[in-house]
Tab-separated table of C-alpha atoms in Angstrom:
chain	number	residue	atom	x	y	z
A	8	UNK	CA	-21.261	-18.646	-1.036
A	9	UNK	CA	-19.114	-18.574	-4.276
A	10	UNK	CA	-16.274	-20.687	-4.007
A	11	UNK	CA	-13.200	-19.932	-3.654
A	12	UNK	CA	-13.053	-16.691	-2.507
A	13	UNK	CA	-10.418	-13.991	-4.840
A	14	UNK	CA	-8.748	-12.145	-2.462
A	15	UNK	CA	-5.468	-9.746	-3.929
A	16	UNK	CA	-2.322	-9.192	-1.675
A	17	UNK	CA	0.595	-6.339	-2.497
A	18	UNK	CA	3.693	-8.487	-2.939
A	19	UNK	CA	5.008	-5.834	-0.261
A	20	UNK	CA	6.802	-6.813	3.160
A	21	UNK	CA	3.648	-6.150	5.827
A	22	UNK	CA	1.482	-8.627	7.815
A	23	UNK	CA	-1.007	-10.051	4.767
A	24	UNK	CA	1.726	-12.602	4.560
A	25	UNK	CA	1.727	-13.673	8.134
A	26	UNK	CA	-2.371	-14.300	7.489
A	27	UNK	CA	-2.198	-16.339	4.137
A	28	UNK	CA	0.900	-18.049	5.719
A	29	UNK	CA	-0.791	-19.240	8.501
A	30	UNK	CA	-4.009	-19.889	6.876
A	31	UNK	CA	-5.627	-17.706	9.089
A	32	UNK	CA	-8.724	-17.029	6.924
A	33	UNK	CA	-9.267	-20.607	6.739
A	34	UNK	CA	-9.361	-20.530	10.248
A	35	UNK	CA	-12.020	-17.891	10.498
A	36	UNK	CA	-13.783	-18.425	7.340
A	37	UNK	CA	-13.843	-22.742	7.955
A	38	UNK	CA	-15.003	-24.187	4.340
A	39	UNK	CA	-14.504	-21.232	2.373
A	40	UNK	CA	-11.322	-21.623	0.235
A	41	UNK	CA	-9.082	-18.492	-0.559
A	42	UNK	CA	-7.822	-18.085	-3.578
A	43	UNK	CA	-4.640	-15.264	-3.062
A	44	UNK	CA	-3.664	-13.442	-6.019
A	45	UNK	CA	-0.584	-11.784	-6.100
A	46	UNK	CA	-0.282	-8.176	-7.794
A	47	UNK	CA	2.283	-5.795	-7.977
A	48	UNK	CA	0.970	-2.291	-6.846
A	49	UNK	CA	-2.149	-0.094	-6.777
A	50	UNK	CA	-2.942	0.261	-10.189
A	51	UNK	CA	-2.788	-3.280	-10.968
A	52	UNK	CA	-5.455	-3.617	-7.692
A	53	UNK	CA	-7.338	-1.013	-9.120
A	54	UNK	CA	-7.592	-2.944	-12.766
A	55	UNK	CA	-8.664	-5.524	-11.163
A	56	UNK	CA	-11.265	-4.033	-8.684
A	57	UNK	CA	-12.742	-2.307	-12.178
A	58	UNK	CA	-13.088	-5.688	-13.393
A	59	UNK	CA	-14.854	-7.188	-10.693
A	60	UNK	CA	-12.313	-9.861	-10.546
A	61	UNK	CA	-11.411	-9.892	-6.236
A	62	UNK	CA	-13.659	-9.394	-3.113
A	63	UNK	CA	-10.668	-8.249	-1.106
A	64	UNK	CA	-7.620	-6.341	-1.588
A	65	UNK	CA	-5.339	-3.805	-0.446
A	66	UNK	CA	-4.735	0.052	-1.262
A	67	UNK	CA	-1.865	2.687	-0.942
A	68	UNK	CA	-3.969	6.630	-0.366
A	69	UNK	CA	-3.122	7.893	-3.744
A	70	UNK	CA	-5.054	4.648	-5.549
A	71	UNK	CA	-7.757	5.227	-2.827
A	72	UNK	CA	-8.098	8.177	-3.751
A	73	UNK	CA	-8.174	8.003	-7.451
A	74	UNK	CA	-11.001	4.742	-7.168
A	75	UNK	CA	-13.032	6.489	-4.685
A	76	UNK	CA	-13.296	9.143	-7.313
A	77	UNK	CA	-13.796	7.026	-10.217
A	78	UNK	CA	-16.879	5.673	-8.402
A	79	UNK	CA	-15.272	2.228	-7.899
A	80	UNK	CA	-17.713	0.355	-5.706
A	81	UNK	CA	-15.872	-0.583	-2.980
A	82	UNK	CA	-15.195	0.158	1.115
A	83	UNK	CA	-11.926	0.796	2.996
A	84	UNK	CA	-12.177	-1.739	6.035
A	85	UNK	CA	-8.862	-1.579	8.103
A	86	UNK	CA	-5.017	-0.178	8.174
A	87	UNK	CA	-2.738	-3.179	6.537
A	88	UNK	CA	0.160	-1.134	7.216
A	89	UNK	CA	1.837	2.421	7.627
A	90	UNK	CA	5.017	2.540	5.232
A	91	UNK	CA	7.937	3.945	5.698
A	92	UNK	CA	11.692	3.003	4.324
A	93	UNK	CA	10.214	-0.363	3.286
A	94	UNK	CA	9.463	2.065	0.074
A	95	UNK	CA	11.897	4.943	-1.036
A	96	UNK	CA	14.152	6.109	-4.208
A	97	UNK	CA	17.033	4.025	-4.750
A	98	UNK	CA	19.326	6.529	-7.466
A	99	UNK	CA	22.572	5.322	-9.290
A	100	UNK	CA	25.594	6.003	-7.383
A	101	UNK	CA	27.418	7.222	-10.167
A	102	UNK	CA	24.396	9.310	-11.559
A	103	UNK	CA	25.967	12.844	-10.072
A	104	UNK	CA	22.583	12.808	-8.344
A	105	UNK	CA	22.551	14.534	-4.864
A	106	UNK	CA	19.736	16.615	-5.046
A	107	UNK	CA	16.289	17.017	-6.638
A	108	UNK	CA	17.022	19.537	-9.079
A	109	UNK	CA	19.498	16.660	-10.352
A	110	UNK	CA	17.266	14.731	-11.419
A	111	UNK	CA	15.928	17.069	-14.435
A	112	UNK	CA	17.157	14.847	-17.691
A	113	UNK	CA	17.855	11.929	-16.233
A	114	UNK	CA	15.129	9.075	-16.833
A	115	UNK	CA	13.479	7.582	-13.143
A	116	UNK	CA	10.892	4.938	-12.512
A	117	UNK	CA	7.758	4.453	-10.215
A	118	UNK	CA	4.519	2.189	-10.394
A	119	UNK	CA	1.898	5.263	-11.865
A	120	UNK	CA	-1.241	5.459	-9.277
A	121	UNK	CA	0.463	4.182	-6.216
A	122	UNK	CA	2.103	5.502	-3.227
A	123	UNK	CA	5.507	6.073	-4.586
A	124	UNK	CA	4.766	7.901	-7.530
A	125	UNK	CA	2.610	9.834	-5.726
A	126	UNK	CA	5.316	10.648	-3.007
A	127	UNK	CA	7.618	11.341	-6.379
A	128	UNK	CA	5.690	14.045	-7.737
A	129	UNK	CA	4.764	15.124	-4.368
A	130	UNK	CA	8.708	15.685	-3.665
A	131	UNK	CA	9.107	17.733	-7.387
A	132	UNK	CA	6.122	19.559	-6.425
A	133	UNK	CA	7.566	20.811	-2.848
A	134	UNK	CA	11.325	21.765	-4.738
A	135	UNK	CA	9.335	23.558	-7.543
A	136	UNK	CA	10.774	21.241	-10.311
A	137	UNK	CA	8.807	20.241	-13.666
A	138	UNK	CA	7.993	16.742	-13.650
A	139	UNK	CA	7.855	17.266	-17.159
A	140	UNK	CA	11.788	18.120	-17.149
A	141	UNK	CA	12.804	13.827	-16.533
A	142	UNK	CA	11.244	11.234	-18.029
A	143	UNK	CA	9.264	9.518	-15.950
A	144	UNK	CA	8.186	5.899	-16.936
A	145	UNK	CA	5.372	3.991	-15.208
A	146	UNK	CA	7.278	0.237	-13.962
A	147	UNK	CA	5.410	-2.221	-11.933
A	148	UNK	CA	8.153	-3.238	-9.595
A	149	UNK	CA	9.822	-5.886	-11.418
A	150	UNK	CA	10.239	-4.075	-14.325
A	151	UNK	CA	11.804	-1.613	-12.589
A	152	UNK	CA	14.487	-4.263	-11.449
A	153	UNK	CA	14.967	-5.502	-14.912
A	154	UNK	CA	15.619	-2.050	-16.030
A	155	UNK	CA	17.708	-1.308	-13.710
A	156	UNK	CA	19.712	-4.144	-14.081
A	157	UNK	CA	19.857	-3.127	-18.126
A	158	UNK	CA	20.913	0.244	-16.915
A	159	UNK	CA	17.973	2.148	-18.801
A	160	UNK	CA	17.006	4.142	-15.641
A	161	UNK	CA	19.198	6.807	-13.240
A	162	UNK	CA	16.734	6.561	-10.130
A	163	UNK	CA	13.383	4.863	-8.747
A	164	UNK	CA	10.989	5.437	-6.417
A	165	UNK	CA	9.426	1.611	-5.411
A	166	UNK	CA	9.536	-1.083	-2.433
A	167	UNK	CA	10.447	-4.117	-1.214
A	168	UNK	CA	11.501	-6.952	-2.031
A	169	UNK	CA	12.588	-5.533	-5.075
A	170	UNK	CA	14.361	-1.840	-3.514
A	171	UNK	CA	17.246	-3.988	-2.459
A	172	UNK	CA	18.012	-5.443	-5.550
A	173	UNK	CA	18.598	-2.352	-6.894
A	174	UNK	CA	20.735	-0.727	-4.000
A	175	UNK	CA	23.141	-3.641	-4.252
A	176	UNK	CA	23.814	-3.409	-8.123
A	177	UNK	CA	24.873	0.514	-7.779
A	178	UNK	CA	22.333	2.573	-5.939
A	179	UNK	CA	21.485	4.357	-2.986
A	180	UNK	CA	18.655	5.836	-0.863
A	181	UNK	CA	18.240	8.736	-1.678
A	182	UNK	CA	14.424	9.417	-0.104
A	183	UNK	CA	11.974	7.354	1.999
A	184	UNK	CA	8.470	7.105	2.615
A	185	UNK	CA	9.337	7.529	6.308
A	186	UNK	CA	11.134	10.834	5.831
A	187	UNK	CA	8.209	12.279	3.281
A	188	UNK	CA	5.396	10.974	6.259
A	189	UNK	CA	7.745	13.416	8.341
A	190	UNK	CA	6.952	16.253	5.860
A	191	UNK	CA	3.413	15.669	6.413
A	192	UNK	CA	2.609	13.191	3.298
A	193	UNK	CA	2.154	9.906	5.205
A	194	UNK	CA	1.225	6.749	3.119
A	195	UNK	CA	-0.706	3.829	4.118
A	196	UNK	CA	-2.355	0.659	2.782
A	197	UNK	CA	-5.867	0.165	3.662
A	198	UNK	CA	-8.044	-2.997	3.302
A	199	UNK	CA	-10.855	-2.341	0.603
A	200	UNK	CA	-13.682	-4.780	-0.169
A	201	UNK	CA	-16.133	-5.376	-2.642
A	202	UNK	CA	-19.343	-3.107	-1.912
A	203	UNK	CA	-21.746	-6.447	-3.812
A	204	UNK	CA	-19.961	-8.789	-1.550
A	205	UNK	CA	-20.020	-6.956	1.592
A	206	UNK	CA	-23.547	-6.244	1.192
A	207	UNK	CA	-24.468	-10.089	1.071
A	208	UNK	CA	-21.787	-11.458	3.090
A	209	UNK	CA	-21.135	-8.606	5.954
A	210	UNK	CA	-20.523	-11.248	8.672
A	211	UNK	CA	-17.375	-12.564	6.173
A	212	UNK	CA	-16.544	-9.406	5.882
A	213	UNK	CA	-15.850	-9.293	9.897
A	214	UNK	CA	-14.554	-12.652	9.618
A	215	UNK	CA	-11.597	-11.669	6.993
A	216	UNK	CA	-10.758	-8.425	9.113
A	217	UNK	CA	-10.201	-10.846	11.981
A	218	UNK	CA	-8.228	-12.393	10.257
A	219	UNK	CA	-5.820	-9.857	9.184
A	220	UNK	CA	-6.238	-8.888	12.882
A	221	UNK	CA	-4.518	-11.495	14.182
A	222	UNK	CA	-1.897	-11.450	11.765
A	223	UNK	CA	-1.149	-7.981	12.818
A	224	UNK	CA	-0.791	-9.409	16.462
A	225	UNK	CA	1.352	-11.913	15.057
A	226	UNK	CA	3.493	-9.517	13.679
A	227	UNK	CA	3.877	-7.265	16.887
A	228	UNK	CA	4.002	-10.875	19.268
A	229	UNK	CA	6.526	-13.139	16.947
A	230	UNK	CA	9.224	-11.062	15.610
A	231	UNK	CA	11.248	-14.222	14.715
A	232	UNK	CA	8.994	-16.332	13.174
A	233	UNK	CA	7.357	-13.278	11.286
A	234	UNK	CA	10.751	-12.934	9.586
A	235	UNK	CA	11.210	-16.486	8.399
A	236	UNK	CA	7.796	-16.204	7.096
A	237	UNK	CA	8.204	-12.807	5.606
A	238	UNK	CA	11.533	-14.795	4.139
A	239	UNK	CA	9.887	-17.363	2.746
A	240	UNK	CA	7.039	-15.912	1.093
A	241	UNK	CA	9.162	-13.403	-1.045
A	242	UNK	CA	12.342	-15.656	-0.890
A	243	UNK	CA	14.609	-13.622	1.340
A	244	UNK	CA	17.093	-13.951	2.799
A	245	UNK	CA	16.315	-13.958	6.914
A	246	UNK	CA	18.679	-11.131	7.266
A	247	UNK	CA	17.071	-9.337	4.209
A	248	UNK	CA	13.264	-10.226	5.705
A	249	UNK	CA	14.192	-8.475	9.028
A	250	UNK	CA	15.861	-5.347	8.302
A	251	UNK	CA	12.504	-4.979	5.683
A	252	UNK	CA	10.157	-5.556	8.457
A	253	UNK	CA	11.708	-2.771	10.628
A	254	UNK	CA	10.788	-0.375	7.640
A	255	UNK	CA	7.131	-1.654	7.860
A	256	UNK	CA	4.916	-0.118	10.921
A	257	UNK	CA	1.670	-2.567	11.614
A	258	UNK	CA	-1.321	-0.764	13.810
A	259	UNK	CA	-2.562	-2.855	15.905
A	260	UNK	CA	-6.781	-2.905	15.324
A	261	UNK	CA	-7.495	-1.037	18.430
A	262	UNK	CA	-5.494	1.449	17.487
A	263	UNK	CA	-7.310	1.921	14.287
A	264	UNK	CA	-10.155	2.897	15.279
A	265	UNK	CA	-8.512	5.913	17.178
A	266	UNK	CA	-8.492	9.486	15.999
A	267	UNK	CA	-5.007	9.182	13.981
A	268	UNK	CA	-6.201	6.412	11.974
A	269	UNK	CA	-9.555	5.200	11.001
A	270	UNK	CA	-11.314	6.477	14.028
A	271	UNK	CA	-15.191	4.798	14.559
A	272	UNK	CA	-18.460	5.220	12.691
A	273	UNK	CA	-19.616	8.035	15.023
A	274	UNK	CA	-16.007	9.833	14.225
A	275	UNK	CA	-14.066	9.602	11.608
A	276	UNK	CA	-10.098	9.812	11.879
A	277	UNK	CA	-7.308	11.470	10.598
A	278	UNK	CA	-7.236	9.149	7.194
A	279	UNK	CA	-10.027	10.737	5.875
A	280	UNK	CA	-7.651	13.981	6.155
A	281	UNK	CA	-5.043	12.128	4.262
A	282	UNK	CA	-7.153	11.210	1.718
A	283	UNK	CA	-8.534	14.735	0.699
A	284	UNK	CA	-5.093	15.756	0.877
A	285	UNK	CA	-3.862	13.091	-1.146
A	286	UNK	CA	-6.538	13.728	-3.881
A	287	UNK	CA	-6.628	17.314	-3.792
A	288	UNK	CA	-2.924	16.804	-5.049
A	289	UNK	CA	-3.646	14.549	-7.718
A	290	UNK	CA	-6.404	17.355	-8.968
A	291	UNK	CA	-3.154	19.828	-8.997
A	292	UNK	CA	-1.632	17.096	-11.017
A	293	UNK	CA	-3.843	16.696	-13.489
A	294	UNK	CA	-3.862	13.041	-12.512
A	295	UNK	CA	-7.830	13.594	-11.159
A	296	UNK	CA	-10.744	15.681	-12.682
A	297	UNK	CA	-12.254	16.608	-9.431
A	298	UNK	CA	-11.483	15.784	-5.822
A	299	UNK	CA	-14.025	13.929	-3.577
A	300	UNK	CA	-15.985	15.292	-0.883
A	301	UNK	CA	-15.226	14.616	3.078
A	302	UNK	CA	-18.916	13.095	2.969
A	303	UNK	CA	-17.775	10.693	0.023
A	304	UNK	CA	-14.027	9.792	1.705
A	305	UNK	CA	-16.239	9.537	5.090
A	306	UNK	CA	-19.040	6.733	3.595
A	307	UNK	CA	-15.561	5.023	1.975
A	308	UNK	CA	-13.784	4.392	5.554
A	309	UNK	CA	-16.602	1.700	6.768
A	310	UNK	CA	-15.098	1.478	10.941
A	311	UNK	CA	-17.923	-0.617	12.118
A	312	UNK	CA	-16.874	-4.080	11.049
A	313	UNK	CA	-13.754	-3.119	12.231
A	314	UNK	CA	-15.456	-1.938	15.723
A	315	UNK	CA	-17.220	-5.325	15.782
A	316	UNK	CA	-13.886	-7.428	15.220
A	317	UNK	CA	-12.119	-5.509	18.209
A	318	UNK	CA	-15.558	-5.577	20.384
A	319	UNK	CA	-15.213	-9.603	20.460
A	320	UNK	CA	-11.595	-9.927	21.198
């Protein structure tokens, strides 16, 4: 097979980092080298999935949603992680902002196409306020920083590691993922691969979930060591790397293919749900022409790797 092997990873605090780490794809895949490319949200994932430039990656539901509906030839394997306050809007403490509504003028931040900004307008949407009434600029996540550190933004709605930065130089949280998944807008990443490489590699394709599989377990089993690992990957402090993982909920892969999650190739689960939901927002949006069909969000979710993987544990 083509050597080495492109594989993307969010630069977000969940259990991808435990896997390239360890080397656990090495250990599953022995021979094949893995070559991890760091990018900074969905719509950088999505550029590059366009391109045909990775085999694997990672997805939030809005970016699912929109490359599903471009056509984008790929397959959603497995969960990578359920978010909650490891992403939420940090807002200026001196910005006089304590509601929604007080955010019309001001000037906020959010990567465009990926969870949070979807979450954003989501959160306008349910108060009734104009999106159209703030300026809202589209930041990968270290841009944001760096504009917040300049001052040129009030409020942002972005992640870890970079979330912190911002609440210690003047801000506060002021919503999390956690609280809009309470709402009934829950947001997820999901493993995607490449539909050309699946098709003439399938039994890597098992091999990679197994990977991330046991970096999940990891996770869940080693606490301790997942935060010094989590610390050293995105240079945290230990302290820093802990509190983020407790804002960070791993599934373990059993549990995926239940009816909340992923479900099984016979049955699909609740993300399928999600997904129409999500994209039938974006349509209200005007950020998608048309919404996808069940039968087209159903052929996406591919559960029977992911069956295989857990079968042979």
């Amino acid at each position: 097979m083509v050597l080495p092997l492109p594989a993307e990873y969010l630069n977000l605090v969940n259990a991808q980092l435990v896997t390239k780490n360890l080397g656990l794809v090495a250990k599953h895949m022995p021979g094949v080298k893995i070559n991890y490319i760091k990018v900074g949200g969905g719509g950088d994932m999505l550029r590059a999935i366009a391109a045909d430039q990775i085999d694997f990656g990672g997805l939030g539901n809005p970016p699912t949603a929109i490359g599903v509906a471009r056509g984008l030839p790929i397959k959603g394997t497995m969960v990578l992680n359920m978010l909650d306050f490891v992403e939420a809007m940090v807002v200026r403490t001196d910005a006089g902002i304590k509601s929604f509504k007080d955010l019309e003028g001001k000037t906020i931040a959010a990567p465009f196409g990926s969870t949070t900004h979807y979450l954003l307008l989501q959160a306008l949407a349910d108060e009734g306020i104009d999106p159209a009434s703030m300026k809202i600029l589209d930041l990968r996540p270290n841009d944001i920083a760096v504009a917040w550190s300049r001052g040129d933004i009030d409020a942002a709605w972005f992640w870890e590691p970079n979330l912190d930065k911002a609440v210690k130089d003047g801000g506060h949280i002021f919503m999390t993922s956690g609280i809009m998944e309470k709402r009934g807008y829950p947001t997820w990443d999901v493993g995607v691969v490449m539909n050309e490489f699946a098709d003439k590699y399938p039994t890597y394709v098992e091999k990679f979930i197994a990977a991330e599989c046991e970096g999940i377990d990891y996770w869940i089993s080693n606490p301790a060591e997942t935060a010094a690992i989590i610390a050293e990957e995105l240079e945290l402090s230990l302290e820093d790397a802990t509190r983020m993982m407790r804002g960070t909920e791993m599934v373990p892969c059993e549990k995926q293919l239940t009816a909340q999650y992923i479900g099984t190739e016979e049955a699909a689960g609740g993300f399928v749900d999600t997904l129409i939901a999500t994209s039938d927002f974006l349509v209200s949006q005007d950020r998608l022409p048309e919404a996808p069909s069940r039968e087209v969000f159903e052929t996406f979710l591919e559960a029977s790797w992911l069956q295989t993987v857990v079968a042979a544990e």
